[in-house]
Amino acid sequence: MTTSADSKEVRVRIAPSPTGFLHLGTARTALYNYLYAKRHKGKFILRLEDTDDERSEENYVDDILAGMKWLGINWDEGPDIGGPHPPYRQTQKVDHYSHLANQLVSKGAAYLAYETPEELAALKEEQKAKGQPPRYDNRGRNLTQSQIERYLKDGRVPSIRFKVEEPRVVTWDDHIRGPMAIETIDLGGDVVIVKSNGIATYNFAVVVDDLDMKISLVIRGEDHIHNTAKQILLYEALGERLPDFAHVALIFDHEHHKLSKRVHGEKVHIDYYRRQGYMPEAIVNYLAQMSFTPTDGREIFTLAEAGEIFDLERVSKSPAVFDLERLNWFNKHYIKSLPLELITERALPYLTSVDKSGYTEKQLQDIVGSVREGLTTLADVLPATKFYFEKAPTIAEDLKQSVLSGQHARAILERALQELSKFPFGDARGCKQVVDNIGKELGAKGKELYWPLRLAISGAVSGPDLGIMISTLGTASRLQTRLEAALSR
Ligand code: GLU
């Protein structure tokens, strides 16, 4: 069979339904389409499947667009920027779908069906009682004129159903899963293409849009495999060339639940991770390598690099598992390795609750720089740096007992206070040297020497290097207040 993929231009798309916030799975599918377009110098299109007027909401549209932009998955054509095949929102194409559906009716490939929702529900119940899978029994195919007249007199409004040829096997060569074969008997009977309210269903509108927008390859989730079979029949009925198809395995949690809002709540939303302090670079890298392995096996790559190496043949058929630990690993990597100015800029929104007024922009960078090795998310910057902004840290009772009552603890703090003017703030090594000299003099080293000072300065015995910490405080008075506070305890 000829497919539109035979023509030159690569055109792929993401077609989210704005019935919820941007989902991790949708972001991954969007990303794979985007990467495919980059790799093949094609176009990546965004369109909104917003025909479900009860569940579609404008704030979901905003969230989806903002989330994709935040991740850097930019589109070449879309509802906000237009393109050569508008409109990019299904609600603006209602008449167009109806027109094409009516053409199918005139050709005899579709028909008007008059069942009420109650009748369809009763049919389902009957089938359930007999232990049969639910399916439409195609009863509307052969209505007599008098039946139709009676239905119309009763005020029934018909839907349009497309005739699914049975038995038959629909086949295609999937770019990820290889040869596919679906029995039409498993498709649930004739498919509604326009609902009685006049709105096209997903399966019809998607085919019309993919044709209108000259999509060459449809990359989407495996949950659409049966829809693909229905859609192939629709392409044939419309007398049009097919796009190619690639179905990506779905994402599950460690307990084999599909990632869903119902089971996982907001933890399936991209914006949740943004708010938690995840970096877009980390999410993109994590999602890219979730089901795709580059030939050289590398794990760390940027969006641009992925666009050069992405290959559907190296996308796994096996279900993906969402692993927060692994996402954390990527996030740590990017927090550690991207430019400090960028990390500081992104970290500052998490520091609104502290008084930063005494610190210059450069010092704030030093503060973030002093802790960034230990951060998993940007939000961790608040607990990690809080001590810099407080007059003196609160010290937990047990630490006070175990550390500050040590043999040399008081003497170390007192000596540091006396040597205050010797600390070269801004020079971490120099600051450390002053401490080490005190240690030599008192015969203390290691924990015994450092912990009382760490505790006095930050309220904890772990954290950034002591020299860096003292140096980053920036002024003698900040060190002084902390040492005095610890000594007074
Ligand atoms: N609106 C559909 C979804 O969000 C799009 C499926 C497709 O790509 O055809 O699942």
Coordinates of C-alpha atoms and ligand atoms in Angstrom, one line a residue:
M1 CA 0.0 0.0 0.0
T2 CA 1.3 3.5 -0.7
T3 CA 1.5 5.7 2.3
S4 CA 2.0 9.4 2.5
A5 CA 5.3 8.7 4.1
D6 CA 6.4 7.9 0.5
S7 CA 6.2 11.6 -0.2
K8 CA 9.3 13.6 0.8
E9 CA 8.3 15.9 3.7
V10 CA 8.4 14.6 7.2
R11 CA 5.5 15.9 9.2
V12 CA 4.6 14.7 12.6
R13 CA 2.3 16.0 15.3
I14 CA 1.2 15.9 18.9
A15 CA -2.6 16.2 19.3
P16 CA -3.4 16.6 23.0
S17 CA -6.9 16.8 24.3
P18 CA -7.2 19.7 26.7
T19 CA -9.1 17.6 29.3
G20 CA -6.3 17.7 31.9
F21 CA -2.9 19.2 32.6
L22 CA 0.1 18.2 30.5
H23 CA 0.8 14.5 31.3
L24 CA 4.2 12.9 31.5
G25 CA 3.1 10.4 28.8
T26 CA 1.9 13.2 26.5
A27 CA 5.2 15.1 27.0
R28 CA 7.2 12.0 26.1
T29 CA 5.1 11.4 23.0
A30 CA 5.4 15.0 22.0
L31 CA 9.2 14.8 22.6
Y32 CA 9.6 11.7 20.4
N33 CA 7.6 13.4 17.6
Y34 CA 9.7 16.6 18.0
L35 CA 13.0 14.6 18.0
Y36 CA 11.9 12.7 14.9
A37 CA 11.1 15.9 13.2
K38 CA 14.5 17.3 14.1
R39 CA 16.4 14.2 13.1
H40 CA 14.6 14.2 9.7
K41 CA 14.5 17.9 9.2
G42 CA 10.8 17.8 9.1
K43 CA 8.0 19.7 10.8
F44 CA 6.5 19.2 14.2
I45 CA 2.8 20.3 14.6
L46 CA 0.7 20.9 17.6
R47 CA -3.0 20.7 17.4
L48 CA -5.7 20.6 20.0
E49 CA -8.3 17.8 20.0
D50 CA -10.8 19.9 22.0
T51 CA -14.1 18.4 20.7
D52 CA -15.0 17.0 24.1
D53 CA -16.7 20.1 25.2
E54 CA -17.7 18.8 28.6
R55 CA -14.1 18.0 29.7
S56 CA -12.0 20.5 27.7
E57 CA -11.0 23.6 29.5
E58 CA -9.0 26.6 28.5
N59 CA -6.7 26.5 31.5
Y60 CA -5.6 23.0 30.4
V61 CA -4.8 24.5 26.9
D62 CA -2.6 27.1 28.6
D63 CA -0.9 24.5 30.8
I64 CA -0.2 22.2 27.9
L65 CA 1.3 24.9 25.7
A66 CA 3.3 26.4 28.6
G67 CA 4.5 23.0 29.7
M68 CA 5.8 22.1 26.2
K69 CA 7.5 25.5 25.9
W70 CA 9.1 25.1 29.3
L71 CA 10.5 21.8 28.2
G72 CA 11.8 23.4 25.0
I73 CA 9.6 21.2 22.8
N74 CA 8.7 23.9 20.3
W75 CA 6.3 23.4 17.4
D76 CA 6.5 24.7 13.9
E77 CA 2.8 25.0 13.4
G78 CA 0.1 25.3 16.0
P79 CA -3.0 27.1 17.4
D80 CA -1.0 30.0 18.7
I81 CA 1.3 30.5 15.7
G82 CA -0.8 29.2 12.8
G83 CA 0.6 27.5 9.8
P84 CA -0.3 26.4 6.3
H85 CA -3.1 24.1 7.3
P86 CA -5.3 25.9 9.8
P87 CA -7.2 25.8 12.0
Y88 CA -5.2 23.8 14.6
R89 CA -8.2 23.4 16.9
Q90 CA -10.8 20.8 16.2
T91 CA -13.7 22.9 17.6
Q92 CA -13.1 25.3 14.7
K93 CA -13.5 22.5 12.1
V94 CA -16.9 21.1 13.2
D95 CA -18.6 21.8 9.8
H96 CA -15.7 20.4 7.9
Y97 CA -15.9 17.1 9.7
S98 CA -19.7 16.9 9.2
H99 CA -19.4 17.6 5.6
L100 CA -16.9 14.7 5.1
A101 CA -19.0 12.4 7.3
N102 CA -22.1 13.1 5.1
Q103 CA -20.0 12.3 2.0
L104 CA -19.3 8.9 3.6
V105 CA -23.1 8.5 4.2
S106 CA -23.8 9.3 0.5
K107 CA -21.2 6.8 -0.6
G108 CA -22.9 4.1 1.6
A109 CA -19.8 3.8 3.8
A110 CA -21.6 5.3 6.8
Y111 CA -25.2 5.7 8.0
L112 CA -27.5 7.5 10.4
A113 CA -28.1 5.6 13.6
Y114 CA -31.0 6.4 15.9
E115 CA -30.4 4.5 19.1
T116 CA -30.9 6.4 22.4
P117 CA -28.1 6.2 25.0
E118 CA -30.6 4.1 27.1
E119 CA -30.9 1.5 24.3
L120 CA -27.2 1.3 23.9
A121 CA -26.7 0.9 27.6
A122 CA -29.4 -1.9 27.6
L123 CA -27.5 -3.7 24.8
K124 CA -24.3 -3.5 26.8
E125 CA -26.0 -5.0 29.8
E126 CA -27.5 -7.8 27.8
Q127 CA -24.0 -8.7 26.4
K128 CA -22.5 -8.5 29.8
A129 CA -25.1 -10.9 31.2
K130 CA -24.2 -13.3 28.4
G131 CA -20.5 -12.9 29.2
Q132 CA -19.9 -11.3 25.8
P133 CA -17.6 -8.3 25.2
P134 CA -19.5 -5.1 24.6
R135 CA -20.0 -4.2 21.0
Y136 CA -22.5 -2.3 18.9
D137 CA -24.5 -4.9 17.0
N138 CA -24.8 -2.8 13.8
R139 CA -28.6 -2.8 14.2
G140 CA -28.8 0.6 12.6
R141 CA -27.4 -0.5 9.2
N142 CA -30.7 -1.7 7.7
L143 CA -33.4 0.5 9.0
T144 CA -36.6 0.7 7.0
Q145 CA -38.0 4.0 5.8
S146 CA -41.0 3.7 8.2
Q147 CA -38.7 2.9 11.2
I148 CA -36.7 6.0 10.4
E149 CA -39.8 8.1 10.1
R150 CA -41.0 6.9 13.4
Y151 CA -37.7 7.7 15.1
L152 CA -37.8 11.2 13.6
K153 CA -41.3 11.7 14.8
D154 CA -40.2 10.7 18.3
G155 CA -37.7 13.5 18.1
R156 CA -34.6 11.3 18.0
V157 CA -31.5 12.9 16.6
P158 CA -29.2 10.5 14.8
S159 CA -25.5 10.0 15.1
I160 CA -23.4 8.9 12.1
R161 CA -21.8 5.5 12.2
F162 CA -19.1 4.2 9.9
K163 CA -19.4 0.6 8.6
V164 CA -16.6 -1.6 9.9
E165 CA -16.1 -4.4 7.5
E166 CA -16.1 -7.8 9.3
P167 CA -14.4 -10.1 9.2
R168 CA -11.2 -8.6 8.0
V169 CA -7.6 -8.2 9.3
V170 CA -6.2 -4.7 9.2
T171 CA -2.4 -4.7 8.9
W172 CA 0.3 -2.1 9.0
D173 CA 4.1 -2.0 9.5
D174 CA 4.6 -0.2 12.7
H175 CA 7.8 1.8 13.0
I176 CA 8.3 0.6 16.6
R177 CA 6.4 -2.6 16.9
G178 CA 6.9 -4.1 13.5
P179 CA 4.2 -5.9 11.5
M180 CA 0.7 -5.4 13.1
A181 CA -2.5 -7.3 12.5
I182 CA -5.9 -6.4 14.1
E183 CA -9.1 -8.4 13.5
T184 CA -12.0 -6.0 12.7
I185 CA -14.3 -8.2 14.8
D186 CA -12.4 -6.9 17.8
L187 CA -13.2 -3.3 17.0
G188 CA -16.6 -3.1 18.7
G189 CA -18.8 -2.8 15.7
D190 CA -19.7 0.2 13.5
V191 CA -17.9 3.3 14.8
V192 CA -19.7 6.6 15.6
I193 CA -17.9 9.3 13.6
V194 CA -20.3 12.2 14.4
K195 CA -22.2 12.2 17.6
S196 CA -25.9 13.2 17.8
N197 CA -24.9 16.6 19.0
G198 CA -23.2 17.1 15.6
I199 CA -19.6 16.9 16.9
A200 CA -17.1 14.6 15.2
T201 CA -15.6 11.9 17.4
Y202 CA -11.9 11.5 18.0
N203 CA -11.4 8.6 15.5
F204 CA -12.9 10.6 12.6
A205 CA -11.6 14.1 13.4
V206 CA -8.1 12.7 13.9
V207 CA -8.1 11.1 10.4
V208 CA -9.4 14.2 8.8
D209 CA -6.8 16.4 10.6
D210 CA -3.9 14.1 9.8
L211 CA -5.0 14.2 6.2
D212 CA -5.5 18.0 6.2
M213 CA -2.2 18.6 7.8
K214 CA -0.4 16.1 5.6
I215 CA 1.0 14.1 8.5
S216 CA 3.5 11.6 7.2
L217 CA 4.0 9.6 10.4
V218 CA 1.8 9.2 13.5
I219 CA 3.8 8.5 16.7
R220 CA 1.5 8.0 19.7
G221 CA 0.9 5.8 22.6
E222 CA 0.1 2.1 22.4
D223 CA -3.3 2.6 23.9
H224 CA -4.3 3.8 20.4
I225 CA -3.5 0.5 18.5
H226 CA -7.2 -0.4 18.0
N227 CA -8.0 3.1 17.0
T228 CA -5.3 2.9 14.4
A229 CA -7.1 -0.1 12.9
K230 CA -10.4 1.9 12.8
Q231 CA -8.6 4.9 11.3
I232 CA -7.0 2.9 8.6
L233 CA -10.5 1.8 7.5
L234 CA -11.5 5.4 7.5
Y235 CA -8.6 6.5 5.3
E236 CA -9.6 3.8 2.8
A237 CA -13.2 4.9 2.8
L238 CA -12.1 8.5 2.3
G239 CA -10.0 7.3 -0.6
E240 CA -6.8 8.8 0.8
R241 CA -3.3 7.7 1.4
L242 CA -2.3 6.6 4.9
P243 CA 0.4 8.0 7.1
D244 CA 2.8 5.6 8.7
F245 CA 2.3 4.6 12.3
A246 CA 4.6 4.1 15.4
H247 CA 3.2 3.1 18.7
V248 CA 5.2 3.9 21.9
A249 CA 4.9 1.6 24.9
L250 CA 3.0 3.1 27.8
I251 CA 4.6 4.3 31.1
F252 CA 3.9 2.3 34.3
D253 CA 4.8 2.7 38.0
H254 CA 6.9 0.1 39.9
E255 CA 3.6 -1.7 40.8
H256 CA 2.6 -2.0 37.2
H257 CA -0.1 0.6 37.3
K258 CA -0.4 2.7 34.2
L259 CA 0.6 6.3 35.0
S260 CA -2.7 8.0 35.4
K261 CA -4.3 10.9 37.2
R262 CA -6.7 8.5 38.9
V263 CA -3.9 6.5 40.5
H264 CA -1.1 9.0 40.8
G265 CA -2.9 12.3 41.1
E266 CA -0.8 15.4 40.3
K267 CA 2.4 13.3 40.1
V268 CA 1.6 12.6 36.4
H269 CA 1.7 16.3 35.5
I270 CA 4.7 18.1 34.1
D271 CA 3.8 21.2 36.1
Y272 CA 4.0 19.3 39.3
Y273 CA 7.7 18.5 38.6
R274 CA 8.3 22.1 37.6
R275 CA 6.9 23.3 40.9
Q276 CA 8.9 20.8 42.8
G277 CA 12.1 22.2 41.4
Y278 CA 12.9 19.8 38.6
M279 CA 14.9 21.2 35.7
P280 CA 13.4 21.0 32.1
E281 CA 16.7 19.7 30.9
A282 CA 16.5 16.8 33.3
I283 CA 12.9 15.9 32.5
V284 CA 13.6 16.0 28.7
N285 CA 16.8 13.9 29.1
Y286 CA 14.9 11.5 31.4
L287 CA 11.9 11.1 29.1
A288 CA 14.1 10.9 26.0
Q289 CA 16.1 8.0 27.4
M290 CA 13.1 6.3 29.0
S291 CA 12.3 4.3 25.9
F292 CA 15.1 5.3 23.6
T293 CA 18.8 4.1 23.8
P294 CA 21.4 5.8 21.6
T295 CA 23.8 3.5 19.7
D296 CA 26.7 4.6 21.9
G297 CA 24.7 3.9 25.0
R298 CA 25.1 7.4 26.5
E299 CA 22.6 8.4 29.0
I300 CA 23.2 12.1 29.3
F301 CA 22.2 14.2 26.3
T302 CA 20.6 17.5 25.7
L303 CA 17.5 18.1 23.6
A304 CA 19.6 19.3 20.7
E305 CA 21.9 16.3 20.9
A306 CA 18.9 14.0 21.1
G307 CA 17.5 15.6 17.9
E308 CA 20.6 14.5 16.1
I309 CA 20.7 10.8 17.3
F310 CA 17.0 9.9 17.8
D311 CA 16.0 6.8 16.0
L312 CA 12.6 5.0 16.2
E313 CA 14.3 1.7 15.6
R314 CA 16.0 2.2 18.9
V315 CA 12.8 2.9 20.8
S316 CA 11.8 0.0 23.0
K317 CA 8.6 -2.1 22.6
S318 CA 8.6 -2.9 26.4
P319 CA 6.6 -1.0 28.8
A320 CA 8.5 1.9 30.4
V321 CA 8.7 2.3 34.1
F322 CA 8.6 5.7 35.8
D323 CA 11.5 5.8 38.2
L324 CA 11.7 8.9 40.4
E325 CA 15.1 8.0 41.6
R326 CA 16.4 8.1 38.1
L327 CA 14.7 11.4 37.4
N328 CA 16.4 12.7 40.5
W329 CA 19.7 11.5 39.3
F330 CA 19.3 13.5 36.0
N331 CA 18.1 16.5 38.0
K332 CA 21.1 16.4 40.3
H333 CA 23.3 16.2 37.3
Y334 CA 21.9 19.3 35.6
I335 CA 21.8 21.3 38.9
K336 CA 25.5 20.5 39.3
S337 CA 26.6 21.1 35.8
L338 CA 24.6 23.9 34.2
P339 CA 26.0 27.5 34.6
L340 CA 25.8 28.8 38.2
E341 CA 24.1 32.0 37.1
L342 CA 21.3 30.0 35.5
I343 CA 20.9 27.7 38.6
T344 CA 20.8 30.8 40.9
E345 CA 18.2 32.5 38.7
R346 CA 16.0 29.3 38.9
A347 CA 16.7 28.8 42.6
L348 CA 15.7 32.3 43.7
P349 CA 12.0 31.7 43.5
Y350 CA 12.4 29.1 46.2
L351 CA 14.1 31.6 48.4
T352 CA 11.3 34.2 48.7
S353 CA 10.7 33.4 52.4
V354 CA 14.2 34.5 53.5
D355 CA 15.7 37.9 53.9
K356 CA 18.3 38.2 51.2
S357 CA 18.9 41.9 51.5
G358 CA 22.4 41.8 53.0
Y359 CA 23.8 39.8 50.1
T360 CA 24.9 41.0 46.6
E361 CA 23.9 39.1 43.5
K362 CA 27.4 37.6 43.3
Q363 CA 27.2 36.5 46.9
L364 CA 23.8 34.9 46.3
Q365 CA 25.5 32.9 43.5
D366 CA 28.2 31.9 45.9
I367 CA 25.5 30.7 48.3
V368 CA 23.8 28.6 45.7
G369 CA 27.2 27.4 44.4
S370 CA 28.2 26.3 47.9
V371 CA 25.2 23.9 48.2
R372 CA 24.4 22.9 44.7
E373 CA 26.3 19.6 44.9
G374 CA 23.9 18.4 47.5
L375 CA 20.6 19.5 45.9
T376 CA 18.2 17.0 44.3
T377 CA 15.7 19.6 43.3
L378 CA 15.8 23.4 43.2
A379 CA 13.3 23.4 46.1
D380 CA 16.0 21.9 48.3
V381 CA 17.9 25.1 48.0
L382 CA 15.7 26.6 50.8
P383 CA 16.6 24.2 53.6
A384 CA 20.2 23.9 52.4
T385 CA 20.9 27.7 52.4
K386 CA 18.5 28.9 55.1
F387 CA 21.3 29.3 57.6
Y388 CA 23.0 32.0 55.5
F389 CA 20.0 34.2 55.9
E390 CA 19.3 33.7 59.6
K391 CA 21.1 35.6 62.4
A392 CA 22.1 32.3 63.9
P393 CA 20.9 28.8 63.3
T394 CA 18.8 26.8 65.6
I395 CA 20.8 23.9 66.9
A396 CA 19.1 20.6 67.8
E397 CA 19.4 19.6 71.4
D398 CA 21.1 16.3 70.7
L399 CA 23.8 18.0 68.6
K400 CA 24.3 20.6 71.2
Q401 CA 24.9 17.9 73.7
S402 CA 27.2 15.7 71.6
V403 CA 29.1 18.3 69.7
L404 CA 29.2 21.5 71.7
S405 CA 30.1 19.8 74.9
G406 CA 33.2 18.1 73.4
Q407 CA 36.6 18.6 75.0
H408 CA 37.8 21.5 72.7
A409 CA 34.4 22.8 71.4
R410 CA 34.3 26.0 73.5
A411 CA 38.0 26.8 73.0
I412 CA 37.6 26.4 69.2
L413 CA 34.7 28.7 69.1
E414 CA 36.4 31.3 71.3
R415 CA 39.6 31.2 69.4
A416 CA 37.7 31.6 66.1
L417 CA 36.0 34.7 67.6
Q418 CA 39.4 36.1 68.7
E419 CA 40.8 35.5 65.2
L420 CA 37.8 37.0 63.5
S421 CA 39.8 39.7 61.6
K422 CA 42.1 37.0 60.2
F423 CA 39.3 35.3 58.1
P424 CA 39.8 36.3 54.4
F425 CA 36.1 36.2 53.4
G426 CA 35.7 35.4 49.8
D427 CA 38.7 33.1 49.9
A428 CA 37.5 29.6 51.0
R429 CA 41.0 28.1 51.3
G430 CA 42.2 31.0 53.3
C431 CA 39.3 30.7 55.7
K432 CA 39.9 27.0 56.1
Q433 CA 43.6 27.7 56.9
V434 CA 42.6 30.0 59.8
V435 CA 40.5 27.1 61.2
D436 CA 43.3 24.6 60.7
N437 CA 45.8 26.9 62.5
I438 CA 43.4 27.1 65.5
G439 CA 43.2 23.3 65.4
K440 CA 47.0 22.9 65.4
E441 CA 47.3 25.2 68.3
L442 CA 44.7 23.3 70.3
G443 CA 45.6 19.9 69.2
A444 CA 42.2 19.2 67.5
K445 CA 41.5 18.1 64.0
G446 CA 38.8 16.4 61.9
K447 CA 35.3 16.3 63.3
E448 CA 36.5 17.5 66.7
L449 CA 37.7 20.7 65.1
Y450 CA 35.2 21.2 62.3
W451 CA 31.9 20.1 63.8
P452 CA 31.5 22.8 66.5
L453 CA 32.1 25.4 63.9
R454 CA 29.8 23.8 61.4
L455 CA 27.1 23.6 64.0
A456 CA 27.6 27.2 65.1
I457 CA 27.4 28.5 61.5
S458 CA 24.8 26.3 59.9
G459 CA 23.1 24.3 62.7
A460 CA 24.2 21.0 61.0
V461 CA 27.3 18.9 60.9
S462 CA 27.0 18.1 57.2
G463 CA 26.7 20.5 54.3
P464 CA 29.1 22.5 52.2
D465 CA 32.9 22.5 52.8
L466 CA 33.6 24.5 56.0
G467 CA 36.0 26.9 54.3
I468 CA 33.5 27.6 51.5
M469 CA 30.8 28.1 54.1
I470 CA 32.7 30.6 56.2
S471 CA 34.0 32.4 53.1
T472 CA 30.5 32.6 51.6
L473 CA 29.1 34.3 54.8
G474 CA 31.0 37.2 53.4
T475 CA 31.5 39.4 56.5
A476 CA 33.1 39.1 59.9
S477 CA 30.0 40.2 61.6
R478 CA 27.9 37.3 60.3
L479 CA 30.5 34.9 61.6
Q480 CA 30.7 36.7 64.9
T481 CA 27.0 36.6 65.6
R482 CA 26.9 32.9 64.9
L483 CA 29.9 32.1 67.1
E484 CA 28.6 34.2 69.9
A485 CA 25.2 32.6 69.7
A486 CA 26.7 29.1 69.9
L487 CA 28.9 30.1 72.9
S488 CA 26.0 31.6 74.8
R489 CA 24.2 28.2 74.6
Ligands
GLU1 N1 -6.1 13.4 21.6 C1 -5.5 12.1 21.6 C2 -4.8 11.8 22.9 O1 -4.6 12.7 23.6 C3 -4.5 12.0 20.5 C4 -4.2 10.7 20.0 C5 -3.4 10.7 18.7 O2 -2.3 11.2 18.7 O3 -4.0 10.4 17.7 O4 -4.6 10.6 23.3

